GROMACS .gro file of N, CA and C in nm:
model
  450
    1MET      N    1   6.808   2.824  -2.135
    1MET     CA    2   6.669   2.847  -2.158
    1MET      C    3   6.597   2.725  -2.207
    2GLY      N    4   6.664   2.649  -2.285
    2GLY     CA    5   6.603   2.527  -2.338
    2GLY      C    6   6.564   2.432  -2.228
    3ASN      N    7   6.648   2.432  -2.124
    3ASN     CA    8   6.621   2.345  -2.010
    3ASN      C    9   6.497   2.392  -1.935
    4SER      N   10   6.485   2.523  -1.913
    4SER     CA   11   6.368   2.574  -1.841
    4SER      C   12   6.241   2.559  -1.924
    5ARG      N   13   6.254   2.568  -2.055
    5ARG     CA   14   6.137   2.547  -2.141
    5ARG      C   15   6.093   2.401  -2.134
    6ALA      N   16   6.186   2.311  -2.131
    6ALA     CA   17   6.154   2.168  -2.119
    6ALA      C   18   6.088   2.141  -1.985
    7LYS      N   19   6.138   2.208  -1.880
    7LYS     CA   20   6.078   2.190  -1.747
    7LYS      C   21   5.934   2.244  -1.747
    8ALA      N   22   5.914   2.358  -1.811
    8ALA     CA   23   5.780   2.417  -1.818
    8ALA      C   24   5.685   2.327  -1.895
    9GLU      N   25   5.733   2.272  -2.006
    9GLU     CA   26   5.650   2.179  -2.084
    9GLU      C   27   5.618   2.054  -2.003
   10ARG      N   28   5.719   2.010  -1.929
   10ARG     CA   29   5.699   1.890  -1.845
   10ARG      C   30   5.595   1.918  -1.736
   11ARG      N   31   5.602   2.038  -1.674
   11ARG     CA   32   5.503   2.076  -1.571
   11ARG      C   33   5.364   2.084  -1.632
   12ILE      N   34   5.354   2.139  -1.751
   12ILE     CA   35   5.225   2.149  -1.820
   12ILE      C   36   5.172   2.009  -1.850
   13GLU      N   37   5.262   1.923  -1.895
   13GLU     CA   38   5.222   1.784  -1.925
   13GLU      C   39   5.177   1.712  -1.799
   14ILE      N   40   5.251   1.730  -1.688
   14ILE     CA   41   5.214   1.667  -1.560
   14ILE      C   42   5.081   1.724  -1.511
   15SER      N   43   5.065   1.855  -1.524
   15SER     CA   44   4.940   1.920  -1.483
   15SER      C   45   4.823   1.866  -1.564
   16GLY      N   46   4.843   1.851  -1.695
   16GLY     CA   47   4.738   1.796  -1.781
   16GLY      C   48   4.705   1.653  -1.744
   17THR      N   49   4.809   1.574  -1.712
   17THR     CA   50   4.788   1.435  -1.671
   17THR      C   51   4.709   1.430  -1.541
   18LYS      N   52   4.744   1.519  -1.445
   18LYS     CA   53   4.672   1.523  -1.318
   18LYS      C   54   4.525   1.558  -1.339
   19LYS      N   55   4.501   1.656  -1.427
   19LYS     CA   56   4.363   1.697  -1.454
   19LYS      C   57   4.284   1.584  -1.518
   20ARG      N   58   4.348   1.511  -1.609
   20ARG     CA   59   4.280   1.397  -1.672
   20ARG      C   60   4.249   1.289  -1.569
   21LYS      N   61   4.348   1.263  -1.479
   21LYS     CA   62   4.326   1.164  -1.373
   21LYS      C   63   4.211   1.207  -1.282
   22GLU      N   64   4.210   1.335  -1.245
   22GLU     CA   65   4.103   1.387  -1.159
   22GLU      C   66   3.969   1.377  -1.230
   23GLY      N   67   3.970   1.407  -1.359
   23GLY     CA   68   3.847   1.397  -1.437
   23GLY      C   69   3.798   1.254  -1.445
   24LEU      N   70   3.892   1.161  -1.468
   24LEU     CA   71   3.854   1.019  -1.473
   24LEU      C   72   3.804   0.970  -1.337
   25GLU      N   73   3.869   1.015  -1.230
   25GLU     CA   74   3.828   0.975  -1.095
   25GLU      C   75   3.688   1.030  -1.065
   26GLY      N   76   3.663   1.154  -1.103
   26GLY     CA   77   3.530   1.213  -1.084
   26GLY      C   78   3.425   1.138  -1.164
   27GLU      N   79   3.461   1.100  -1.285
   27GLU     CA   80   3.368   1.025  -1.370
   27GLU      C   81   3.338   0.888  -1.309
   28ARG      N   82   3.442   0.823  -1.256
   28ARG     CA   83   3.422   0.693  -1.189
   28ARG      C   84   3.328   0.707  -1.070
   29GLN      N   85   3.348   0.813  -0.992
   29GLN     CA   86   3.262   0.835  -0.875
   29GLN      C   87   3.117   0.859  -0.918
   30ARG      N   88   3.097   0.936  -1.024
   30ARG     CA   89   2.961   0.961  -1.074
   30ARG      C   90   2.897   0.831  -1.123
   31GLU      N   91   2.976   0.751  -1.195
   31GLU     CA   92   2.925   0.622  -1.244
   31GLU      C   93   2.891   0.529  -1.128
   32SER      N   94   2.977   0.528  -1.026
   32SER     CA   95   2.952   0.445  -0.908
   32SER      C   96   2.824   0.491  -0.837
   33PHE      N   97   2.808   0.622  -0.826
   33PHE     CA   98   2.688   0.679  -0.764
   33PHE      C   99   2.564   0.640  -0.844
   34GLU      N  100   2.570   0.654  -0.975
   34GLU     CA  101   2.456   0.619  -1.061
   34GLU      C  102   2.422   0.471  -1.050
   35LEU      N  103   2.526   0.387  -1.042
   35LEU     CA  104   2.504   0.243  -1.029
   35LEU      C  105   2.433   0.211  -0.898
   36GLU      N  106   2.477   0.273  -0.789
   36GLU     CA  107   2.411   0.253  -0.659
   36GLU      C  108   2.267   0.303  -0.663
   37LYS      N  109   2.247   0.415  -0.729
   37LYS     CA  110   2.113   0.472  -0.742
   37LYS      C  111   2.021   0.375  -0.817
   38LEU      N  112   2.072   0.318  -0.927
   38LEU     CA  113   1.993   0.222  -1.005
   38LEU      C  114   1.961   0.097  -0.923
   39LYS      N  115   2.058   0.052  -0.843
   39LYS     CA  116   2.034  -0.065  -0.757
   39LYS      C  117   1.921  -0.036  -0.658
   40LEU      N  118   1.925   0.082  -0.597
   40LEU     CA  119   1.820   0.119  -0.501
   40LEU      C  120   1.684   0.130  -0.568
   41ILE      N  121   1.680   0.185  -0.687
   41ILE     CA  122   1.554   0.195  -0.762
   41ILE      C  123   1.501   0.057  -0.793
   42GLN      N  124   1.590  -0.033  -0.832
   42GLN     CA  125   1.549  -0.170  -0.863
   42GLN      C  126   1.494  -0.240  -0.739
   43ILE      N  127   1.560  -0.222  -0.625
   43ILE     CA  128   1.511  -0.283  -0.501
   43ILE      C  129   1.375  -0.226  -0.465
   44ARG      N  130   1.360  -0.095  -0.476
   44ARG     CA  131   1.233  -0.030  -0.443
   44ARG      C  132   1.121  -0.079  -0.535
   45SER      N  133   1.149  -0.090  -0.665
   45SER     CA  134   1.045  -0.133  -0.759
   45SER      C  135   1.007  -0.278  -0.736
   46ALA      N  136   1.101  -0.359  -0.688
   46ALA     CA  137   1.068  -0.499  -0.657
   46ALA      C  138   0.976  -0.507  -0.536
   47GLN      N  139   0.985  -0.410  -0.446
   47GLN     CA  140   0.902  -0.409  -0.326
   47GLN      C  141   0.769  -0.340  -0.348
   48GLU      N  142   0.756  -0.258  -0.449
   48GLU     CA  143   0.635  -0.179  -0.471
   48GLU      C  144   0.508  -0.261  -0.485
   49PRO      N  145   0.505  -0.374  -0.558
   49PRO     CA  146   0.379  -0.446  -0.567
   49PRO      C  147   0.323  -0.485  -0.430
   50GLN      N  148   0.411  -0.522  -0.336
   50GLN     CA  149   0.365  -0.557  -0.202
   50GLN      C  150   0.314  -0.433  -0.131
   51MET      N  151   0.388  -0.325  -0.143
   51MET     CA  152   0.348  -0.202  -0.077
   51MET      C  153   0.221  -0.146  -0.140
   52GLU      N  154   0.207  -0.160  -0.268
   52GLU     CA  155   0.090  -0.107  -0.339
   52GLU      C  156  -0.037  -0.173  -0.287
   53GLY      N  157  -0.032  -0.302  -0.265
   53GLY     CA  158  -0.148  -0.371  -0.214
   53GLY      C  159  -0.185  -0.326  -0.075
   54ALA      N  160  -0.091  -0.278  -0.001
   54ALA     CA  161  -0.116  -0.237   0.135
   54ALA      C  162  -0.160  -0.093   0.148
   55ARG      N  163  -0.111  -0.007   0.065
   55ARG     CA  164  -0.137   0.135   0.084
   55ARG      C  165  -0.242   0.192  -0.009
   56ILE      N  166  -0.216   0.191  -0.135
   56ILE     CA  167  -0.296   0.264  -0.232
   56ILE      C  168  -0.442   0.220  -0.236
   57PRO      N  169  -0.471   0.091  -0.242
   57PRO     CA  170  -0.610   0.052  -0.254
   57PRO      C  171  -0.699   0.098  -0.140
   58SER      N  172  -0.645   0.111  -0.019
   58SER     CA  173  -0.730   0.153   0.092
   58SER      C  174  -0.794   0.288   0.063
   59LYS      N  175  -0.717   0.378   0.004
   59LYS     CA  176  -0.771   0.509  -0.029
   59LYS      C  177  -0.877   0.496  -0.138
   60LYS      N  178  -0.848   0.417  -0.238
   60LYS     CA  179  -0.942   0.398  -0.346
   60LYS      C  180  -1.066   0.324  -0.297
   61LEU      N  181  -1.047   0.225  -0.212
   61LEU     CA  182  -1.158   0.145  -0.161
   61LEU      C  183  -1.254   0.233  -0.081
   62SER      N  184  -1.201   0.322   0.000
   62SER     CA  185  -1.289   0.409   0.078
   62SER      C  186  -1.364   0.508  -0.010
   63LYS      N  187  -1.311   0.536  -0.129
   63LYS     CA  188  -1.383   0.623  -0.222
   63LYS      C  189  -1.489   0.545  -0.298
   64LEU      N  190  -1.465   0.417  -0.321
   64LEU     CA  191  -1.560   0.335  -0.397
   64LEU      C  192  -1.673   0.281  -0.311
   65LEU      N  193  -1.648   0.266  -0.183
   65LEU     CA  194  -1.744   0.203  -0.094
   65LEU      C  195  -1.766   0.293   0.027
   66HIS      N  196  -1.890   0.328   0.051
   66HIS     CA  197  -1.922   0.415   0.165
   66HIS      C  198  -1.903   0.340   0.297
   67LYS      N  199  -1.895   0.417   0.405
   67LYS     CA  200  -1.886   0.354   0.537
   67LYS      C  201  -2.016   0.281   0.567
   68TYR      N  202  -2.002   0.170   0.637
   68TYR     CA  203  -2.119   0.089   0.670
   68TYR      C  204  -2.206   0.161   0.773
   69ASP      N  205  -2.336   0.161   0.747
   69ASP     CA  206  -2.434   0.216   0.840
   69ASP      C  207  -2.507   0.098   0.902
   70THR      N  208  -2.519   0.097   1.034
   70THR     CA  209  -2.580  -0.018   1.102
   70THR      C  210  -2.726  -0.040   1.063
   71LYS      N  211  -2.787   0.056   0.996
   71LYS     CA  212  -2.926   0.038   0.951
   71LYS      C  213  -2.931  -0.042   0.821
   72GLU      N  214  -2.815  -0.059   0.758
   72GLU     CA  215  -2.808  -0.134   0.631
   72GLU      C  216  -2.797  -0.284   0.658
   73ASN      N  217  -2.818  -0.359   0.552
   73ASN     CA  218  -2.804  -0.504   0.558
   73ASN      C  219  -2.655  -0.539   0.550
   74ILE      N  220  -2.604  -0.601   0.656
   74ILE     CA  221  -2.462  -0.635   0.662
   74ILE      C  222  -2.423  -0.735   0.554
   75CYS      N  223  -2.515  -0.826   0.520
   75CYS     CA  224  -2.485  -0.927   0.417
   75CYS      C  225  -2.455  -0.860   0.283
   76LEU      N  226  -2.538  -0.766   0.245
   76LEU     CA  227  -2.517  -0.696   0.118
   76LEU      C  228  -2.390  -0.612   0.121
   77TYR      N  229  -2.365  -0.550   0.235
   77TYR     CA  230  -2.245  -0.468   0.246
   77TYR      C  231  -2.119  -0.553   0.232
   78ILE      N  232  -2.118  -0.669   0.294
   78ILE     CA  233  -2.002  -0.758   0.284
   78ILE      C  234  -1.982  -0.805   0.141
   79VAL      N  235  -2.092  -0.836   0.072
   79VAL     CA  236  -2.082  -0.877  -0.069
   79VAL      C  237  -2.020  -0.765  -0.151
   80LEU      N  238  -2.067  -0.642  -0.131
   80LEU     CA  239  -2.012  -0.527  -0.203
   80LEU      C  240  -1.864  -0.507  -0.170
   81PHE      N  241  -1.831  -0.519  -0.042
   81PHE     CA  242  -1.691  -0.503  -0.001
   81PHE      C  243  -1.603  -0.607  -0.070
   82GLU      N  244  -1.646  -0.733  -0.069
   82GLU     CA  245  -1.566  -0.840  -0.130
   82GLU      C  246  -1.548  -0.818  -0.280
   83ARG      N  247  -1.653  -0.774  -0.345
   83ARG     CA  248  -1.644  -0.749  -0.490
   83ARG      C  249  -1.545  -0.636  -0.520
   84GLN      N  250  -1.555  -0.528  -0.444
   84GLN     CA  251  -1.464  -0.416  -0.467
   84GLN      C  252  -1.320  -0.455  -0.436
   85ALA      N  253  -1.299  -0.527  -0.327
   85ALA     CA  254  -1.164  -0.570  -0.290
   85ALA      C  255  -1.106  -0.662  -0.397
   86SER      N  256  -1.189  -0.749  -0.452
   86SER     CA  257  -1.143  -0.840  -0.558
   86SER      C  258  -1.110  -0.762  -0.685
   87ARG      N  259  -1.197  -0.668  -0.721
   87ARG     CA  260  -1.173  -0.587  -0.842
   87ARG      C  261  -1.042  -0.511  -0.833
   88MET      N  262  -1.008  -0.468  -0.714
   88MET     CA  263  -0.886  -0.391  -0.695
   88MET      C  264  -0.765  -0.480  -0.673
   89SER      N  265  -0.784  -0.610  -0.679
   89SER     CA  266  -0.676  -0.707  -0.657
   89SER      C  267  -0.609  -0.686  -0.521
   90LEU      N  268  -0.690  -0.653  -0.423
   90LEU     CA  269  -0.641  -0.634  -0.287
   90LEU      C  270  -0.609  -0.771  -0.228
   91GLN      N  271  -0.492  -0.785  -0.168
   91GLN     CA  272  -0.454  -0.913  -0.109
   91GLN      C  273  -0.552  -0.948   0.001
   92ARG      N  274  -0.597  -1.072   0.001
   92ARG     CA  275  -0.699  -1.117   0.096
   92ARG      C  276  -0.654  -1.100   0.242
   93GLU      N  277  -0.524  -1.112   0.266
   93GLU     CA  278  -0.473  -1.096   0.403
   93GLU      C  279  -0.497  -0.954   0.454
   94LEU      N  280  -0.520  -0.861   0.364
   94LEU     CA  281  -0.539  -0.721   0.402
   94LEU      C  282  -0.686  -0.680   0.408
   95TRP      N  283  -0.776  -0.771   0.377
   95TRP     CA  284  -0.918  -0.737   0.373
   95TRP      C  285  -0.970  -0.689   0.508
   96VAL      N  286  -0.931  -0.755   0.616
   96VAL     CA  287  -0.981  -0.715   0.748
   96VAL      C  288  -0.936  -0.573   0.778
   97THR      N  289  -0.812  -0.543   0.750
   97THR     CA  290  -0.759  -0.409   0.776
   97THR      C  291  -0.841  -0.303   0.704
   98HIS      N  292  -0.872  -0.328   0.578
   98HIS     CA  293  -0.948  -0.230   0.500
   98HIS      C  294  -1.095  -0.227   0.541
   99LEU      N  295  -1.150  -0.341   0.576
   99LEU     CA  296  -1.289  -0.346   0.621
   99LEU      C  297  -1.307  -0.269   0.751
  100LEU      N  298  -1.211  -0.282   0.842
  100LEU     CA  299  -1.220  -0.211   0.970
  100LEU      C  300  -1.231  -0.060   0.950
  101GLY      N  301  -1.164  -0.009   0.849
  101GLY     CA  302  -1.170   0.135   0.821
  101GLY      C  303  -1.306   0.181   0.772
  102LEU      N  304  -1.389   0.086   0.728
  102LEU     CA  305  -1.521   0.120   0.675
  102LEU      C  306  -1.634   0.092   0.774
  103LEU      N  307  -1.600   0.036   0.889
  103LEU     CA  308  -1.701  -0.001   0.988
  103LEU      C  309  -1.708   0.102   1.099
  104PRO      N  310  -1.827   0.120   1.159
  104PRO     CA  311  -1.839   0.212   1.273
  104PRO      C  312  -1.763   0.158   1.394
  105GLN      N  313  -1.733   0.245   1.486
  105GLN     CA  314  -1.652   0.211   1.603
  105GLN      C  315  -1.713   0.099   1.687
  106GLU      N  316  -1.843   0.099   1.704
  106GLU     CA  317  -1.904  -0.005   1.788
  106GLU      C  318  -1.883  -0.145   1.729
  107ILE      N  319  -1.876  -0.155   1.599
  107ILE     CA  320  -1.852  -0.285   1.535
  107ILE      C  321  -1.704  -0.322   1.543
  108THR      N  322  -1.616  -0.225   1.524
  108THR     CA  323  -1.473  -0.255   1.533
  108THR      C  324  -1.435  -0.300   1.674
  109GLN      N  325  -1.506  -0.251   1.773
  109GLN     CA  326  -1.479  -0.294   1.911
  109GLN      C  327  -1.514  -0.441   1.931
  110ILE      N  328  -1.616  -0.488   1.862
  110ILE     CA  329  -1.653  -0.630   1.870
  110ILE      C  330  -1.538  -0.715   1.814
  111ILE      N  331  -1.484  -0.672   1.702
  111ILE     CA  332  -1.374  -0.745   1.639
  111ILE      C  333  -1.248  -0.736   1.725
  112ALA      N  334  -1.226  -0.622   1.789
  112ALA     CA  335  -1.107  -0.603   1.872
  112ALA      C  336  -1.106  -0.696   1.992
  113ARG      N  337  -1.221  -0.743   2.034
  113ARG     CA  338  -1.228  -0.835   2.148
  113ARG      C  339  -1.182  -0.976   2.113
  114GLU      N  340  -1.172  -1.005   1.986
  114GLU     CA  341  -1.128  -1.137   1.940
  114GLU      C  342  -0.976  -1.148   1.957
  115SER      N  343  -0.927  -1.272   1.954
  115SER     CA  344  -0.782  -1.292   1.960
  115SER      C  345  -0.718  -1.233   1.834
  116LYS      N  346  -0.588  -1.208   1.840
  116LYS     CA  347  -0.518  -1.146   1.728
  116LYS      C  348  -0.532  -1.229   1.601
  117GLU      N  349  -0.518  -1.361   1.613
  117GLU     CA  350  -0.527  -1.449   1.497
  117GLU      C  351  -0.667  -1.443   1.436
  118LYS      N  352  -0.769  -1.449   1.521
  118LYS     CA  353  -0.907  -1.447   1.471
  118LYS      C  354  -0.943  -1.309   1.415
  119ALA      N  355  -0.893  -1.205   1.478
  119ALA     CA  356  -0.924  -1.069   1.432
  119ALA      C  357  -0.861  -1.038   1.297
  120ASN      N  358  -0.756  -1.110   1.260
  120ASN     CA  359  -0.691  -1.089   1.130
  120ASN      C  360  -0.739  -1.187   1.025
  121ASP      N  361  -0.826  -1.280   1.062
  121ASP     CA  362  -0.879  -1.381   0.969
  121ASP      C  363  -1.010  -1.328   0.911
  122TYR      N  364  -1.009  -1.294   0.783
  122TYR     CA  365  -1.127  -1.234   0.721
  122TYR      C  366  -1.249  -1.325   0.732
  123ASP      N  367  -1.232  -1.454   0.706
  123ASP     CA  368  -1.347  -1.545   0.712
  123ASP      C  369  -1.409  -1.548   0.851
  124HIS      N  370  -1.325  -1.546   0.954
  124HIS     CA  371  -1.378  -1.544   1.091
  124HIS      C  372  -1.452  -1.412   1.118
  125VAL      N  373  -1.393  -1.301   1.077
  125VAL     CA  374  -1.456  -1.170   1.099
  125VAL      C  375  -1.589  -1.163   1.025
  126LYS      N  376  -1.591  -1.216   0.905
  126LYS     CA  377  -1.715  -1.216   0.826
  126LYS      C  378  -1.824  -1.296   0.898
  127LYS      N  379  -1.790  -1.417   0.946
  127LYS     CA  380  -1.887  -1.499   1.019
  127LYS      C  381  -1.934  -1.427   1.145
  128LEU      N  382  -1.841  -1.364   1.214
  128LEU     CA  383  -1.875  -1.291   1.336
  128LEU      C  384  -1.974  -1.179   1.307
  129LEU      N  385  -1.949  -1.103   1.202
  129LEU     CA  386  -2.038  -0.992   1.166
  129LEU      C  387  -2.175  -1.044   1.123
  130LEU      N  388  -2.176  -1.148   1.042
  130LEU     CA  389  -2.304  -1.203   0.996
  130LEU      C  390  -2.385  -1.257   1.113
  131LYS      N  391  -2.318  -1.324   1.204
  131LYS     CA  392  -2.388  -1.379   1.320
  131LYS      C  393  -2.440  -1.267   1.410
  132ARG      N  394  -2.357  -1.167   1.432
  132ARG     CA  395  -2.393  -1.058   1.524
  132ARG      C  396  -2.505  -0.971   1.468
  133PHE      N  397  -2.504  -0.948   1.338
  133PHE     CA  398  -2.600  -0.856   1.278
  133PHE      C  399  -2.699  -0.926   1.186
  134GLN      N  400  -2.714  -1.054   1.206
  134GLN     CA  401  -2.805  -1.132   1.123
  134GLN      C  402  -2.948  -1.081   1.142
  135LEU      N  403  -3.017  -1.070   1.032
  135LEU     CA  404  -3.156  -1.026   1.040
  135LEU      C  405  -3.241  -1.138   1.099
  136THR      N  406  -3.312  -1.105   1.204
  136THR     CA  407  -3.406  -1.203   1.259
  136THR      C  408  -3.530  -1.201   1.171
  137LEU      N  409  -3.610  -1.302   1.182
  137LEU     CA  410  -3.731  -1.312   1.102
  137LEU      C  411  -3.821  -1.192   1.129
  138GLU      N  412  -3.833  -1.153   1.255
  138GLU     CA  413  -3.919  -1.040   1.291
  138GLU      C  414  -3.864  -0.909   1.231
  139LYS      N  415  -3.736  -0.889   1.240
  139LYS     CA  416  -3.675  -0.768   1.185
  139LYS      C  417  -3.693  -0.764   1.033
  140PHE      N  418  -3.680  -0.880   0.969
  140PHE     CA  419  -3.699  -0.889   0.825
  140PHE      C  420  -3.842  -0.850   0.789
  141ARG      N  421  -3.939  -0.897   0.865
  141ARG     CA  422  -4.080  -0.862   0.840
  141ARG      C  423  -4.102  -0.711   0.853
  142GLN      N  424  -4.042  -0.653   0.956
  142GLN     CA  425  -4.056  -0.509   0.976
  142GLN      C  426  -3.999  -0.431   0.857
  143LEU      N  427  -3.881  -0.470   0.813
  143LEU     CA  428  -3.819  -0.403   0.699
  143LEU      C  429  -3.903  -0.421   0.573
  144PHE      N  430  -3.957  -0.540   0.556
  144PHE     CA  431  -4.040  -0.568   0.439
  144PHE      C  432  -4.165  -0.482   0.441
  145ASN      N  433  -4.231  -0.474   0.557
  145ASN     CA  434  -4.352  -0.394   0.569
  145ASN      C  435  -4.324  -0.246   0.546
  146ILE      N  436  -4.212  -0.198   0.595
  146ILE     CA  437  -4.175  -0.058   0.573
  146ILE      C  438  -4.154  -0.031   0.425
  147SER      N  439  -4.087  -0.124   0.357
  147SER     CA  440  -4.062  -0.105   0.213
  147SER      C  441  -4.191  -0.113   0.133
  148GLU      N  442  -4.287  -0.194   0.178
  148GLU     CA  443  -4.416  -0.206   0.109
  148GLU      C  444  -4.496  -0.077   0.123
  149MET      N  445  -4.484  -0.009   0.237
  149MET     CA  446  -4.557   0.115   0.259
  149MET      C  447  -4.503   0.227   0.171
  150ASN      N  448  -4.376   0.222   0.141
  150ASN     CA  449  -4.315   0.328   0.059
  150ASN      C  450  -4.339   0.297  -0.082
   0.00000   0.00000   0.00000
């Protein structure tokens, strides 16, 4: 009987050792998983500032600045757009993209006719819009007279 009791104790000891090993292995796997998760979070957070400039401000910008109406002065609208984009720390390379979302279709078609490089260059797009919608002296007089009557 002493021998079978020793065997039973040995089996219990082996079983306990196996359970501890399994527990340690499970703990290692959880730690490895958590480590990988932290690495992914760190990579994502390093990329967020770039993504933030591209995504989030466009929604905020459209709430802060109304869509351009062709009856308005394009010069003033561009000044307002630039100020809002600067306040929001919007990357300048993204200004054309956000401006296009605020312009009517007939104006975006004018920009779409430009080469890809020119269409993505904010300074070129700005010059194009100012030239295309520049107030002529006669138009300015008409607007002035209308405002004087009101």
